[in-house]
Short mmCIF file of C-alpha atoms and ligand atoms in Angstrom, two decimals:
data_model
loop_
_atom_site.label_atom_id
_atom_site.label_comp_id
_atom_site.label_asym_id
_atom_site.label_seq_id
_atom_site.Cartn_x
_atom_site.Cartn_y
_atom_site.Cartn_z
CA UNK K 155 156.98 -273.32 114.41
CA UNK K 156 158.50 -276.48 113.98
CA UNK K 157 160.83 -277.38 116.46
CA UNK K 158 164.05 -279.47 116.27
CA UNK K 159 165.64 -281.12 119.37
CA UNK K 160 169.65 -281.65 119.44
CA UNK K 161 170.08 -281.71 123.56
CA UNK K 162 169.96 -285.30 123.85
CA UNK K 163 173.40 -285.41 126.04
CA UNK K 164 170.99 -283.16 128.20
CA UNK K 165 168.19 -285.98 128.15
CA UNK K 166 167.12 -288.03 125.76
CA UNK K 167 163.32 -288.10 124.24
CA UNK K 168 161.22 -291.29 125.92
CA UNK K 169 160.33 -294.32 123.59
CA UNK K 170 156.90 -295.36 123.29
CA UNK K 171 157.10 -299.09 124.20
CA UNK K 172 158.97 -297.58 127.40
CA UNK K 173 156.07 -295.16 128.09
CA UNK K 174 153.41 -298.20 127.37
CA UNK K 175 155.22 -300.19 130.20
CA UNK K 176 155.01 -297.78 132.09
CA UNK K 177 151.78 -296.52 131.89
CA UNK K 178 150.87 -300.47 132.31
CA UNK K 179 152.54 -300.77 135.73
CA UNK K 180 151.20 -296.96 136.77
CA UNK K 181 147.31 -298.84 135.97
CA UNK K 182 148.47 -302.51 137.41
CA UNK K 183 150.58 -301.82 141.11
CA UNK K 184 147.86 -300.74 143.84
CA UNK K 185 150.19 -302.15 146.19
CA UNK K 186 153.49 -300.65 147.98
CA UNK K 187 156.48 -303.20 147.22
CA UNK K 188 157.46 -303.56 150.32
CA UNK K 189 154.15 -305.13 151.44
CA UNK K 190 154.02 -308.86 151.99
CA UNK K 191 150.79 -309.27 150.24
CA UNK K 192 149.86 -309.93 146.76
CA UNK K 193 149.42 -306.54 145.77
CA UNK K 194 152.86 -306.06 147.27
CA UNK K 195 154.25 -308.95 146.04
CA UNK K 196 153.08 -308.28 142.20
CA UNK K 197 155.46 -304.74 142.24
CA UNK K 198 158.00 -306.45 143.79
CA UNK K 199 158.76 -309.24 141.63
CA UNK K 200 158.34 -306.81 138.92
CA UNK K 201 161.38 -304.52 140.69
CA UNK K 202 163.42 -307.29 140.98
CA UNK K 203 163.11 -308.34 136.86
CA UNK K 204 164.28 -305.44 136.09
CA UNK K 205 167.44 -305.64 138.38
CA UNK K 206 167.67 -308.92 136.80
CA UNK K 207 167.86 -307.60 133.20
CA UNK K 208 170.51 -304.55 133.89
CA UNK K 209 172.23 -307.04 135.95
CA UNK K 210 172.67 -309.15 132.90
CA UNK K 211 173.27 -306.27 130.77
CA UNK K 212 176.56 -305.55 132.68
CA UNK K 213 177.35 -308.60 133.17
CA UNK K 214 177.09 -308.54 137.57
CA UNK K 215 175.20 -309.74 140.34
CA UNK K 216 171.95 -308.69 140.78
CA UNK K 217 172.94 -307.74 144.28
CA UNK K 218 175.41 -305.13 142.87
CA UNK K 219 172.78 -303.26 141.23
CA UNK K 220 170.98 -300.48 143.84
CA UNK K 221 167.93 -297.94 142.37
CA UNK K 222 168.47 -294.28 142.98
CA UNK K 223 167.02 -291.43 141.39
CA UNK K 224 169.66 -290.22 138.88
CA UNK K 225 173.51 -290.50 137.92
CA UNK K 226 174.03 -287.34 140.86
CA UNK K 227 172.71 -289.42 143.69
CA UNK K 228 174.62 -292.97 142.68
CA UNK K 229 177.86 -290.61 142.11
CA UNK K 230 177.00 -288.71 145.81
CA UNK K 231 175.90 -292.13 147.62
CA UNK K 232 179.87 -293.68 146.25
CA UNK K 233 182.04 -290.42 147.20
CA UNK K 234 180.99 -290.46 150.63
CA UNK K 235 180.45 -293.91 151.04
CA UNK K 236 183.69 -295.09 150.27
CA UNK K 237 185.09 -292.38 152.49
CA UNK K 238 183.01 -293.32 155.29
CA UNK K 239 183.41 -296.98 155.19
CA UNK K 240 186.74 -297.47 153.37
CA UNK K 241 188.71 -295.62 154.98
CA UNK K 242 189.27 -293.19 152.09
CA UNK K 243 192.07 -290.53 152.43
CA UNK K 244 193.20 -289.83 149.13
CA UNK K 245 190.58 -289.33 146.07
CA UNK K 246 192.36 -288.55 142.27
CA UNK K 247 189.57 -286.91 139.69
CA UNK K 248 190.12 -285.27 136.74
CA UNK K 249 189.04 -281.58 136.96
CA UNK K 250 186.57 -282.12 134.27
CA UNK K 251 184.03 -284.60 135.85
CA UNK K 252 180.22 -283.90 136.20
CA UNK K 253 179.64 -281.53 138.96
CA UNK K 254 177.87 -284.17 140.75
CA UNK K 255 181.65 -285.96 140.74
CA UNK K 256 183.44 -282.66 141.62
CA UNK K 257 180.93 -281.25 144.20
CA UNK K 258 180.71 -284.58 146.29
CA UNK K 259 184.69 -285.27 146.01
CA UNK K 260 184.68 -280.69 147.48
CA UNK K 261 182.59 -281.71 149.98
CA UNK K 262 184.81 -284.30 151.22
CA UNK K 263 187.59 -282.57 151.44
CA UNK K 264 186.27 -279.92 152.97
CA UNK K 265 184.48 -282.04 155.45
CA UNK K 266 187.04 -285.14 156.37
CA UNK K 267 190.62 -286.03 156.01
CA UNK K 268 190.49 -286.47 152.52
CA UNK K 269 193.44 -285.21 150.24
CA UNK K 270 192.28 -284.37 146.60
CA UNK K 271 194.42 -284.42 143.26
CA UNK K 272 193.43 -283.75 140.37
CA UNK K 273 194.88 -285.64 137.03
CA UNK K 274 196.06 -283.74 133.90
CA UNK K 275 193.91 -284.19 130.29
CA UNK K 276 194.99 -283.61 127.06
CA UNK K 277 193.71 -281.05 125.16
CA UNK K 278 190.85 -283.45 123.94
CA UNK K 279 189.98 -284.00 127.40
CA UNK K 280 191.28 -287.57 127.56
CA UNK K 281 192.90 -288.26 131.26
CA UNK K 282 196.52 -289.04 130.77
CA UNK K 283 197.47 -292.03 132.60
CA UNK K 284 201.21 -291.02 133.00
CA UNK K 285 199.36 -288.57 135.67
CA UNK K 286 197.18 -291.13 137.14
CA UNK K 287 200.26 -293.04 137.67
CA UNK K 288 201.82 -290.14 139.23
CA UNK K 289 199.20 -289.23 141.85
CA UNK K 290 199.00 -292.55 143.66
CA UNK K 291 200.30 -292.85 146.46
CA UNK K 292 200.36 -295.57 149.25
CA UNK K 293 197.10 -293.72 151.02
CA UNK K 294 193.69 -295.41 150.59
CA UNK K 295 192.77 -293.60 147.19
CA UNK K 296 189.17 -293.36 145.32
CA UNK K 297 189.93 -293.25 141.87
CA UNK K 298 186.96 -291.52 140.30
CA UNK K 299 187.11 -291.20 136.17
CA UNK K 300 184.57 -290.74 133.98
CA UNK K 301 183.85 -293.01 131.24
CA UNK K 302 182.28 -290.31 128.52
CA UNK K 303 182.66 -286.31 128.96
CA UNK K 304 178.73 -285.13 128.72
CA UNK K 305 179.98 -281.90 126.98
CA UNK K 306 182.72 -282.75 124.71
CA UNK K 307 182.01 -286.92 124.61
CA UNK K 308 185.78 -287.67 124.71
CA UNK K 309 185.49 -291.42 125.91
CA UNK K 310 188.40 -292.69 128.44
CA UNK K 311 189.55 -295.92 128.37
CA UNK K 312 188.48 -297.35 131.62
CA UNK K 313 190.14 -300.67 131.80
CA UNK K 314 193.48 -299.33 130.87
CA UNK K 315 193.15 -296.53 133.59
CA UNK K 316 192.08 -299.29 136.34
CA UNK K 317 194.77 -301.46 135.62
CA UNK K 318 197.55 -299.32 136.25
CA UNK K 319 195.89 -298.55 139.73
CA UNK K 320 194.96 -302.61 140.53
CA UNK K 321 196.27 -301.93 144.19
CA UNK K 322 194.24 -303.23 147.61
CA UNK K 323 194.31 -299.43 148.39
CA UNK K 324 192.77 -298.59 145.01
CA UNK K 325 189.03 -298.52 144.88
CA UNK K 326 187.63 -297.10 141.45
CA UNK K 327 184.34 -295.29 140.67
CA UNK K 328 183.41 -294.35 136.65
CA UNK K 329 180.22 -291.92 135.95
CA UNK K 330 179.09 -293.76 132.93
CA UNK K 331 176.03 -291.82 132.94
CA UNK K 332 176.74 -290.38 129.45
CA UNK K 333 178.02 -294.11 128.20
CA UNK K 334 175.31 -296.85 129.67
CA UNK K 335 172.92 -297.85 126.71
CA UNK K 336 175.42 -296.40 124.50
CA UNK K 337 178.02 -299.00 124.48
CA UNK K 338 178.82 -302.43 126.08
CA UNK K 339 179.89 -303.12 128.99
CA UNK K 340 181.29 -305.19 131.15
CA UNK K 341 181.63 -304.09 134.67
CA UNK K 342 183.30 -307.46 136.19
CA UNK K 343 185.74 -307.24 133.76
CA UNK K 344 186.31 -304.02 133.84
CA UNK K 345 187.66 -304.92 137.79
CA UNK K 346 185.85 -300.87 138.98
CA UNK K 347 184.29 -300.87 142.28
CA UNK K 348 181.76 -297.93 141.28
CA UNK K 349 179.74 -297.04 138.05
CA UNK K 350 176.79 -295.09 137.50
CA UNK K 351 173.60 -294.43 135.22
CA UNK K 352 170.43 -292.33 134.59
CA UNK K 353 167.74 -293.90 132.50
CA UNK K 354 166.91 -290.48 130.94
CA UNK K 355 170.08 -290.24 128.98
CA UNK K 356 169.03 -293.97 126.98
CA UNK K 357 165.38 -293.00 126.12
CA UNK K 358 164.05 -294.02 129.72
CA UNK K 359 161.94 -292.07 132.04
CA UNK K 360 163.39 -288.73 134.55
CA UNK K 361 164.50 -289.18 137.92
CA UNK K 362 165.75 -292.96 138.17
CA UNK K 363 168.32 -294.31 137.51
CA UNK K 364 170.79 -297.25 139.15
CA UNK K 365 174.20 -297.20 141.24
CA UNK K 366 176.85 -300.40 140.35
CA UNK K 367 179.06 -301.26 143.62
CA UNK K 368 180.95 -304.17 143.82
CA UNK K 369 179.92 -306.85 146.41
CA UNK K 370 182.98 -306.57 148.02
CA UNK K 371 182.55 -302.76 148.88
CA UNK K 372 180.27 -302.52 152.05
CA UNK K 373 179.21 -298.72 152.08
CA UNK K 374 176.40 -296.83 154.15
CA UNK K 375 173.34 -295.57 152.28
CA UNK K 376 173.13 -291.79 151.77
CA UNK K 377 169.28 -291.79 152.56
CA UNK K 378 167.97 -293.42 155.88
CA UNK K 379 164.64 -294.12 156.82
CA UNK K 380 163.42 -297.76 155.58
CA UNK K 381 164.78 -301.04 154.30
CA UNK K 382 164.31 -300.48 150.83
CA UNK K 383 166.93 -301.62 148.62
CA UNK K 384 168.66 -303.92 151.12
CA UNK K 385 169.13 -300.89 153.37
CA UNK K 386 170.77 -299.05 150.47
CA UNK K 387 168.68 -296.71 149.70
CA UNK K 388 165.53 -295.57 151.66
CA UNK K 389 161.83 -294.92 150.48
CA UNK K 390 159.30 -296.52 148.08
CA UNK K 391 160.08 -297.82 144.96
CA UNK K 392 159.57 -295.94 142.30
CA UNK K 393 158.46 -298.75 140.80
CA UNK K 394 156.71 -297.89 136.85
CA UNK K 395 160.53 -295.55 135.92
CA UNK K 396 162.64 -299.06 137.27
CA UNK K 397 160.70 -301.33 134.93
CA UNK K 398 160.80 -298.41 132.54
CA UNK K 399 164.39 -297.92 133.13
CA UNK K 400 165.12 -301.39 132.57
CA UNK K 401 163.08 -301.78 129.12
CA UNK K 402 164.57 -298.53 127.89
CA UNK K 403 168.12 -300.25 128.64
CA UNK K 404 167.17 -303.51 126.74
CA UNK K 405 166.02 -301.59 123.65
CA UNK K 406 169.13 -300.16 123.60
CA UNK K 407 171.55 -302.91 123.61
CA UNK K 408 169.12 -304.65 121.04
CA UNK K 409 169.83 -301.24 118.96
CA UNK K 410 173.25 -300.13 119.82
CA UNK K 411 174.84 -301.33 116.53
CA UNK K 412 171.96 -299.64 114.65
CA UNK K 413 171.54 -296.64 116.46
CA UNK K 414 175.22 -295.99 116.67
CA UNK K 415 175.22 -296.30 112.77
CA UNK K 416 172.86 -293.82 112.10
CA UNK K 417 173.81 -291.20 114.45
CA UNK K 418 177.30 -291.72 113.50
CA UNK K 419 176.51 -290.97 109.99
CA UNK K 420 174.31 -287.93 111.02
CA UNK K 421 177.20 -286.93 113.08
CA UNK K 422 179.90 -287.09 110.38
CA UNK K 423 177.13 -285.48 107.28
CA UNK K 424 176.84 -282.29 110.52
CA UNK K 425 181.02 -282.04 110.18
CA UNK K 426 180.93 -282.01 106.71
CA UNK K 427 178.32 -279.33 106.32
CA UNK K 428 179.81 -277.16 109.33
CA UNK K 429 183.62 -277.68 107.74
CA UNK K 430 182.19 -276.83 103.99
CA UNK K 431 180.41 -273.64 105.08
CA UNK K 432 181.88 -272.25 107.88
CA UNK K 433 186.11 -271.08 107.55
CA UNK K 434 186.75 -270.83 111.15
CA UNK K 435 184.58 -273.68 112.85
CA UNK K 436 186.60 -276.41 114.86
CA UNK K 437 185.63 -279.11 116.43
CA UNK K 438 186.61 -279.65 120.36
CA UNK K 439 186.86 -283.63 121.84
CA UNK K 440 188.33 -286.12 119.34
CA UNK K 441 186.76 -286.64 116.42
CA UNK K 442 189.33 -289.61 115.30
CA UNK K 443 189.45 -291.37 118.54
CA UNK K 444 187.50 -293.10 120.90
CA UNK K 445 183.83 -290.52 121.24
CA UNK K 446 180.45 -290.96 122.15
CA UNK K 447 178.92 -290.50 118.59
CA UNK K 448 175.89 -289.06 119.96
CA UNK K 449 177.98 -285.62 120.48
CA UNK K 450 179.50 -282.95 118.34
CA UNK K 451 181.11 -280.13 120.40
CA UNK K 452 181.49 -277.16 117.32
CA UNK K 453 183.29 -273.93 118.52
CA UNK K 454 183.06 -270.43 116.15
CA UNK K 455 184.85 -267.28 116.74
CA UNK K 456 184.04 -265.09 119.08
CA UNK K 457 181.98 -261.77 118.59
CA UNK K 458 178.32 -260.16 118.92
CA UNK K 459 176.74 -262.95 116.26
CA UNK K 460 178.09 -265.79 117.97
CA UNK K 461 177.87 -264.60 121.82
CA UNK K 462 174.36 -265.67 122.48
CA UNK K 463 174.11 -268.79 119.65
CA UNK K 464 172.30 -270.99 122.00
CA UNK K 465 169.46 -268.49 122.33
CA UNK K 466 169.35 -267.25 118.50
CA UNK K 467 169.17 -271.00 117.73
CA UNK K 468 166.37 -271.10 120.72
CA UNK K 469 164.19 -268.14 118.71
CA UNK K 470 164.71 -270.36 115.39
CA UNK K 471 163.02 -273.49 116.85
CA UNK K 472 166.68 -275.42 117.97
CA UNK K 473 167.55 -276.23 120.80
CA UNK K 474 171.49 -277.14 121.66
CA UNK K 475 173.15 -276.31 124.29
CA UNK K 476 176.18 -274.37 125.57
CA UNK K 477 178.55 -275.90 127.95
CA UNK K 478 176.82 -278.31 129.85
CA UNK K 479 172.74 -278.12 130.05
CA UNK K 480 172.57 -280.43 133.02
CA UNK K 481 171.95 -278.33 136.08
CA UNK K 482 169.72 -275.12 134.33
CA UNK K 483 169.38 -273.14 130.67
CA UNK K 484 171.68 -270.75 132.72
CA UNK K 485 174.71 -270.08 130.39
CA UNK K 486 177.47 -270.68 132.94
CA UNK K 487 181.32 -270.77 132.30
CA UNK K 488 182.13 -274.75 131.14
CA UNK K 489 184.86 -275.84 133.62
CA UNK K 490 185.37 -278.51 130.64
CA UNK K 491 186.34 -275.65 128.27
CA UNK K 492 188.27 -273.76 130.91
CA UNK K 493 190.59 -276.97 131.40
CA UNK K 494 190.81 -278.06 127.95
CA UNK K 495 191.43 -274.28 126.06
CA UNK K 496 191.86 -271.96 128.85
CA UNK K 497 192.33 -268.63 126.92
CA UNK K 498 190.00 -269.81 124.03
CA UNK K 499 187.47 -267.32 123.58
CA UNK K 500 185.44 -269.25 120.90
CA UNK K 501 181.50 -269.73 121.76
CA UNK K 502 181.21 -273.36 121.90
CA UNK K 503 178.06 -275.23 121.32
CA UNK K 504 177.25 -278.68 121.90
CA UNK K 505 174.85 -280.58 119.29
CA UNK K 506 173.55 -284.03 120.22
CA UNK K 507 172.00 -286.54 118.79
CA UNK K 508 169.24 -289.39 118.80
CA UNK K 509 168.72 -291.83 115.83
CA UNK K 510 165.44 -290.23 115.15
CA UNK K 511 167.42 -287.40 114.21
CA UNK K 512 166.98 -286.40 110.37
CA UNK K 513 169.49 -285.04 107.75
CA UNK K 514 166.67 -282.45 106.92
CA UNK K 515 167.71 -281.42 110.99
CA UNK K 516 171.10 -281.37 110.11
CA UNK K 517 170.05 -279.40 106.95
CA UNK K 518 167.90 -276.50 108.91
CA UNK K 519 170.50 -276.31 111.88
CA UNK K 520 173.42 -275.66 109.46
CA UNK K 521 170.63 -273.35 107.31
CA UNK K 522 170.25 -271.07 111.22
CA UNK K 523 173.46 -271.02 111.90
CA UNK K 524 174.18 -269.16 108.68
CA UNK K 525 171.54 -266.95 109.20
CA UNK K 526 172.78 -266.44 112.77
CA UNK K 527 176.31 -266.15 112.24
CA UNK K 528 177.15 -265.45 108.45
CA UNK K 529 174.01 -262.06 107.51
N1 LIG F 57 177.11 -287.60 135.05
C1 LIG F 57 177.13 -287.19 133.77
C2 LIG F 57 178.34 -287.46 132.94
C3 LIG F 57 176.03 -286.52 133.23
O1 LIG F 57 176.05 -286.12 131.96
C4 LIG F 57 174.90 -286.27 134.06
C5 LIG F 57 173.76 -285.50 133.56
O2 LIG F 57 173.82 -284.87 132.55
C6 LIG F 57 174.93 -286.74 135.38
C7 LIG F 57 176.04 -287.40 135.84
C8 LIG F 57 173.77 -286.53 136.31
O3 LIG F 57 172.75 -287.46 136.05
P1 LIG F 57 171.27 -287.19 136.58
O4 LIG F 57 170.66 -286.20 135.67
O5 LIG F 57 170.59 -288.51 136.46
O6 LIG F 57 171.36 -286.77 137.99
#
């Protein structure tokens, strides 16, 4: 069976000039980078490139750019950080963050003097910045908003939302774990303290990824035992996924405008199919403003063809995803869904999308979901 892969919110497929890099620096670095010798040396300066290029990409220091494993660690290593060494007491979130937002923000308050609010969205999941305004208060406050929503890829506009909160008191953290390699951006400008990324969601490698903190934030690492990453961040480099990372990151900026092209046009042929040939689909997220193009959140009605549509598709070679895909295949309730249409009982799926993504996809994924849903 041939099968077709629309989960790329979940993780995107590797490119090939990524892999050869890799591969290259898995054959070339004997030595551990932390070792003053040559071998050393050689993986070292290689480490430090890379920060150099996603440095530049972002326009920041190089000194403001830490490796971690993932988007959940840099998002972790922030939260409790900045309560730690900032003197924290106040964090605002919007109840429909990546559970590596909301779990470390719980933790917190259940752990330390930490007040949590919670800021309203619309009903395309936007945060409304009348509430951001609302919820500060004259406490030392963590802002933390994300840029993109992974399962509905409503985009927030983060400059607007950090300038209404450009207070001394106000530090600001944005997961842009679903944005980086997707769009530009411009971190100093953009004034935020925090921001995030995970090189499998732009056609990097697993388990890597980078944490952006301001050189004027002074936090404690989350993992102790060595000097790696200027104390930030313990253990040996994992050094063939950062120079992965890194060329995965420069492809994409050198492809945005192309990429973005192509899998907008994919994305707007899918809504035309799904609007032509099925009465009651809608669309969640907001499909005239500001979105990541790379996903289409469709809901159907509910009932006994549409309650398990991520597994029929699953039997017919698709794969998609429910609410979020992140943490397991386990079907779980969406807290994005719950927040934005509460007593919706629609089955929502969420299609994503990589440019080497084909209309013929688009064509046998409408083709299933007939079968599926419509015989
Ligand atoms: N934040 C968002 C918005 C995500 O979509 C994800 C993963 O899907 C993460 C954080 C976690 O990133 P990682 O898989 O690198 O831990």
């Amino acid at each position: 069976m041939r099968h077709i892969y629309f989960d790329n919110a979940a993780s995107t497929p590797i490119w090939p000039e990524v892999l050869e890099v890799m591969c290259d620096a898995l054959k070339r670095y004997q030595g551990n980078p932390s070792s003053i010798h040559y071998h050393g040396r050689q993986a070292r300066a290689d480490i430090e490139r890379a920060r150099k290029v996603i440095a530049h990409l972002f326009n920041v220091s190089v000194g403001e750019i830490f490796f971690t494993s993932g988007g959940t660690e840099a998002a972790n290593l922030c939260i409790s950080g900045a309560v730690k060494n900032l003197g924290i007491k106040h964090i605002i979130t919007s109840p429909i963050e990546h559970p590596c937002i909301l779990q470390a923000v719980q933790r917190q308050q259940a752990s330390a003097d930490v007040e949590v609010s919670y800021l309203d969205v619309d009903v395309t999941g936007r945060v409304r910045p009348d509430s951001l305004l609302d919820l500060l208060s004259d406490k030392n406050t963590l802002v933390s908003i994300m840029h993109a929503n992974n399962e509905i890829g409503t985009v927030n506009d983060i400059p607007n939302l950090r300038s209404l909160c450009a207070s001394d008191a106000v530090y600001f953290q944005s997961d842009t774990v679903q944005t980086v390699g997707h769009f530009p951006m411009d971190w100093t400008a953009w004034d935020i303290d925090f921001a995030s990324a995970s090189a499998h969601k732009f056609h990097g490698p697993k388990g890597i990824g980078f944490v952006y903190i301001n050189q004027r934030n002074k936090i404690p690492p989350l993992i102790l035992g060595g000097s790696q990453e200027r104390n930030m961040r313990a253990g040996t480099e994992n050094v063939a996924s950062i120079v992965g990372m890194a060329k995965a990151l420069e492809l994409c900026h050198q492809r945005m405008d192309s990429m973005k092209d192509k899998v907008q046009r994919l994305k707007s042929y899918l809504i035309h199919k799904l609007s032509d040939n099925f009465a009651d689909v809608r669309f969640r997220g907001d499909l005239s403003g500001p979105s990541l193009y790379t996903v289409l959140s469709v809901a159907f009605p509910s009932g006994n063809r549409s309650a398990m549509l991520v597994q029929s598709l699953d039997i017919e070679g698709i794969s998609v995803s429910g609410g979020s895909a992140c943490s397991s295949g386990a079907q779980k309730q969406s807290q994005v869904l719950a927040t934005i249409a509460p007593d919706d009982p629609s089955t929502t799926i969420r299609i994503s999308f990589n440019p080497q993504n084909t209309r013929e996809e688009v064509d046998t994924l409408v083709e299933k979901l007939q079968l599926i849903l419509q015989n």
